């Protein structure tokens, strides 16, 4: 399919973070873009401000006549859409070009020099760092991000069509539609077992992804992963390694040893060793692409982060409120490490909303262990997303497994009261469900208090 022949693009699930980036891209390239989503959000409001029409009722009546030309109309959907979706089935049954988001991303990027970031954790942050570094080095690129970059207040960086920077998503094996020139794998922890069945199948899909790299392409892998490629790591013997780490006022200052040279006194403002690791591989990919070292150092220091990735909402001497997307035990461990490194002597209250019954079931013991590290825990009900309940898998069941005593199961309506009752000086909200909607209430309440 030639995208040049397409005039109208209709997105089913347009409010998704990856879908909305594509919608913005096509809109910027003068296509007529519209779509459906279940509920209005900040993302759909942002699309509407660009003149993109969004409807919120799944009915065939909402499909405009302009979309009826099968030759010039493309339908894009996300795998999260249920199989009984009326609009999606109408397009499928009437011979329209219907593609998954990942397939369209594959089409867009196949004629570009493509840098792809894969891994079960760290994809969004790494992709946004890499997009920012290369954009600041004047590379003519488009970067599709899986989160809202604080530097650009968008999930899309537009600066040209020669190079693409993309998040390579292992969910539903989506990343096998890509054919990158440079790729990295940040982690291969078990996840999405509702799709893969077991961890060995997930590992195999990452191996399949490495075979998608174009001839003469390069693969970067975190040191210790069971794959071969250019290695990166912190204070180890990797090809790219961070050395001499210091912290000044919440900023990391460090050196990077590359295969050819050493970069000294680099600065990076995101807390946590996991974020240092993400910055390192983004830097390594940009170096191998050919970006100049001096410009890269300046760009790295100006990187501000991604919304809901260790995002500070209140930061005073005696009260700190941080929100993070962490929804897997390893991600919670990473947030814990970052918080303890930045605030070694302060009490920390964690508020966690589990995401998916299947994930909670698959990693219950690991979740309990990671959540037990905080001084206090408030646990919300499981956010079901695309799933039906699994008998016996509840937040109460998970809470039983948490080892310390300072823990409670609460409803969202009790959140503010419970935070007021706590003596903690650092408050953390974590989860991939709708807990992000509570952040503004907490921020408003405690900004006045502080």
Steps between C-alpha positions, in 0.01 A plus 500: 500500500628846408420752772521780240170374350323521837307820577281401798618316809262381771643382833303261722646565846642841399550603864768237561850639547646322194191554287481872572867544398416345161188719472714810565756381242243452222328826589835681469542332159170649377280189517139528618512330841209402725421219742313333783581452867307383803534813716628858471847555652777761492638317195172510301455867603848571360408329172180701472700821545692398186169474310481118520142379542447240774172319577426305818208276401568168330240511226511475121297822484810688617693393188495803269438471126851636429636170637297280264755501213692174555782602265596818685408403858714315751372356829749464789412319823667401824502137629331628818171546305248221578414253223131597503570867420227618262702752298804271466284211379321727251832595338630141505180357350482760224844453349683804640877511552514416874839493672635474854692801631826302493460416131460868411805588709688233305386653168598854601844402626605248232620775263686692771817445700328343801616491863280270711491459879375166636479352850244415766595814702656832408374524140314829528767686697781369277311585179426852621864557607622371162248714307603807702875441459474458123255788456741728690776382264286619205431149365199511258281258697153402609482339846194303609489488882296283736457787745479878515847655488547787746735673253244507215172453690416238236538133413636597158820684407480636145820613332515323164433166329847353435541337843243338729531427872241252625399301803505131405217345702514130590129494595313288242841455322445844343872569461539228238353743241809726532828473311745727685856605410596548866309326779541452872352263758485645851354199685329165447320438830192280482186705421186478282468132591129530409628528140815283508407219739848475650826694520683284244255608228559865591878444478455337159306802372790727602736268310267526198511879535882498477467320164292792369805734513605607149829370352801689646273617784600497866343359817564651845424282800509555874797310639386162633219432251534164318558660157805620311549864404661824611472496880424784738500512880578695816843469665584177313703379202240576228585655162320814620524547877426772756776568754569740790135574592435791736176672604479880538161649597307209344706504176726214394851597385702219340743388230425267209760269351421418134691254278694796353518774763394625843235769560551681830270684743172427324188620682159331519204613711277189531535310831565124511765264367244360254472846342880532486500170312231630259702819442813296430349285223332803340838674503672191356249476211536872424883468505488202260264695275764773480382781730783724628604441864488863613144553373392170657635604841306828484180321383522239778520773766188671358282185500198545731332158500166340410171565676418228756863377508629607844319831452534748786171678576602653834863539605561695822747438783243319714250358250554323166235353269613281207287315244623205293356259242666197671272197459743204516702384807833589333374852426385541862848386613656762271277777642583385854875511426467853356297628796741355759801641313347851486332497846700257717364624835133564422190286554337391173130427445425297182153503343465223242224404255563152354448479120334185355377193688735277297813703584402515870450122497824425311721714726312514832799394715737735315252789537468430873878497543553824305215682681625384842812719459310825562426635849123511438271358231154601382365250248215573255281247319634333185451700180356245253583677167421239233427208738220324686560412868689184598335328801704555817733758344426821691689784664401358842670171405812688387504712818507181714833413338664836582732436796491822702211610723460860386267420209137567408258424216310820417260651247596800289255715697711442816835597346530862620390415854750211527788715372412767760510231771848384393824630652693432176694787340518332156178391326513275195212405266567204269305305237400489133121522546298812577696590814650783293158671522538520881834680471347842434276468811796406721713779353226760552430392859862486615631800304273711725617312808865564405 
